[in-house]
Amino acid sequence: MVRVVRRIALLLIFLSMVSNFVFGGTNSWTTIGPYGGEITCLTIDPLNSSVIYAAVYPEGLYKSGNGGGDWQPAASGIQGRRINSICISSRDSSVVYMSTDNGLFKSIDGGDNWTLIAFDEKQSGKMIMDPD
């Protein structure tokens, strides 16, 4: 019985050493933003993979232009709404659609300004954009 316990202990020590080697000694995530709540969806620009949109409830929409290194608010006036989905045009990445609990919004300037294009008192769900 003692031999079995020693073998298990040695195995555990070995595995912890290997995991530290493989993971560089850390087993944690580093927060780089966006901050402020629950991330409800992420979308990467199909024409420029450095541009990422992140919906954060209840804060609103954030945009990164450098692959997630920095985040800026991207939807003034949309804060406090649950964003369910974000779609970016595969032909023109300045055209972005966003579904919220309060309707469907469209931006034609990369998320700087938004226009409500459809309203339904029911919750808007996920969207998929036709590439054609």
XYZ file of C-alpha atoms in Angstrom:
132
model
C 0.000 0.000 0.000
C 2.840 2.368 0.829
C 4.421 1.699 -2.588
C 1.167 2.601 -4.337
C 0.895 5.877 -2.396
C 4.531 6.738 -3.212
C 3.984 6.011 -6.911
C 0.873 8.180 -6.986
C 2.749 10.978 -5.176
C 5.650 10.756 -7.649
C 3.229 10.756 -10.557
C 1.478 13.867 -9.223
C 4.803 15.657 -8.729
C 5.876 14.722 -12.258
C 2.584 15.919 -13.756
C 2.772 19.245 -11.928
C 6.328 19.775 -13.229
C 5.283 18.929 -16.789
C 2.263 21.222 -16.664
C 4.451 24.090 -15.413
C 6.851 23.462 -18.281
C 4.112 23.245 -20.902
C 2.154 26.256 -19.650
C 5.163 28.415 -18.812
C 4.606 28.173 -15.072
C 1.215 29.880 -15.146
C -2.251 28.476 -15.301
C -4.175 31.743 -15.390
C -5.730 34.241 -17.760
C -4.732 37.894 -18.015
C -7.528 40.432 -18.305
C -6.984 42.913 -21.132
C -10.568 44.180 -21.431
C -13.170 45.144 -22.212
C -14.307 45.631 -18.650
C -17.638 46.120 -17.007
C -19.863 43.083 -17.181
C -20.890 39.955 -19.006
C -19.512 39.452 -22.519
C -22.521 38.342 -24.556
C -20.834 37.990 -27.969
C -17.603 38.543 -29.871
C -17.216 39.157 -33.603
C -14.057 39.401 -35.695
C -14.039 41.532 -38.846
C -13.888 39.140 -41.837
C -11.751 41.629 -43.819
C -9.381 42.664 -41.007
C -8.768 40.171 -38.196
C -7.276 42.918 -35.985
C -10.745 44.459 -35.603
C -12.869 42.783 -32.925
C -16.248 43.798 -31.512
C -17.262 42.709 -28.007
C -20.735 43.159 -26.541
C -20.581 43.701 -22.787
C -23.794 43.784 -20.769
C -24.787 46.280 -19.385
C -21.943 48.507 -20.639
C -22.593 48.247 -24.397
C -20.408 47.577 -27.409
C -16.611 47.815 -27.479
C -14.273 47.743 -30.460
C -10.598 46.870 -30.715
C -8.496 47.789 -33.710
C -5.400 45.894 -32.600
C -6.537 42.342 -31.973
C -7.824 42.978 -28.448
C -4.875 44.982 -27.099
C -7.019 48.077 -26.490
C -10.784 48.556 -26.362
C -12.915 51.640 -27.016
C -16.685 52.129 -26.634
C -18.281 51.725 -30.072
C -21.973 52.358 -29.605
C -22.924 55.574 -27.906
C -26.549 55.440 -26.828
C -26.721 51.645 -26.881
C -25.541 51.144 -23.283
C -27.839 49.226 -20.975
C -29.205 47.016 -23.751
C -28.370 43.358 -24.029
C -26.587 42.849 -27.343
C -27.329 39.370 -28.633
C -25.449 39.307 -31.913
C -23.095 41.352 -34.109
C -22.607 40.810 -37.852
C -20.071 42.540 -40.083
C -20.478 42.742 -43.845
C -17.992 40.574 -45.728
C -17.936 43.146 -48.542
C -17.642 46.372 -46.533
C -16.519 46.085 -42.925
C -17.805 49.572 -42.116
C -21.317 48.059 -42.318
C -22.149 46.383 -39.008
C -25.451 45.015 -37.690
C -26.297 44.499 -34.036
C -29.334 42.755 -32.564
C -30.407 43.777 -29.077
C -33.327 43.088 -26.799
C -34.823 46.295 -28.210
C -34.399 45.785 -31.940
C -31.972 45.621 -34.828
C -29.391 48.387 -35.317
C -27.135 49.210 -38.289
C -23.901 51.165 -38.509
C -22.380 52.315 -41.799
C -19.255 53.821 -40.209
C -17.655 50.887 -38.389
C -19.683 51.196 -35.214
C -19.328 54.914 -34.491
C -23.011 55.694 -35.100
C -26.054 53.414 -35.049
C -29.548 53.592 -36.509
C -32.505 51.511 -35.337
C -33.712 49.714 -38.483
C -36.199 47.235 -37.010
C -38.042 47.192 -33.717
C -39.844 44.294 -32.145
C -41.000 44.116 -28.569
C -39.848 40.520 -28.570
C -36.192 39.783 -27.941
C -34.017 39.814 -31.076
C -31.937 36.683 -31.333
C -28.770 35.670 -33.118
C -28.033 36.807 -36.666
C -26.171 35.252 -39.551
C -25.180 37.396 -42.516
C -25.431 36.018 -46.046
C -22.011 36.564 -47.677
C -23.703 37.295 -51.015
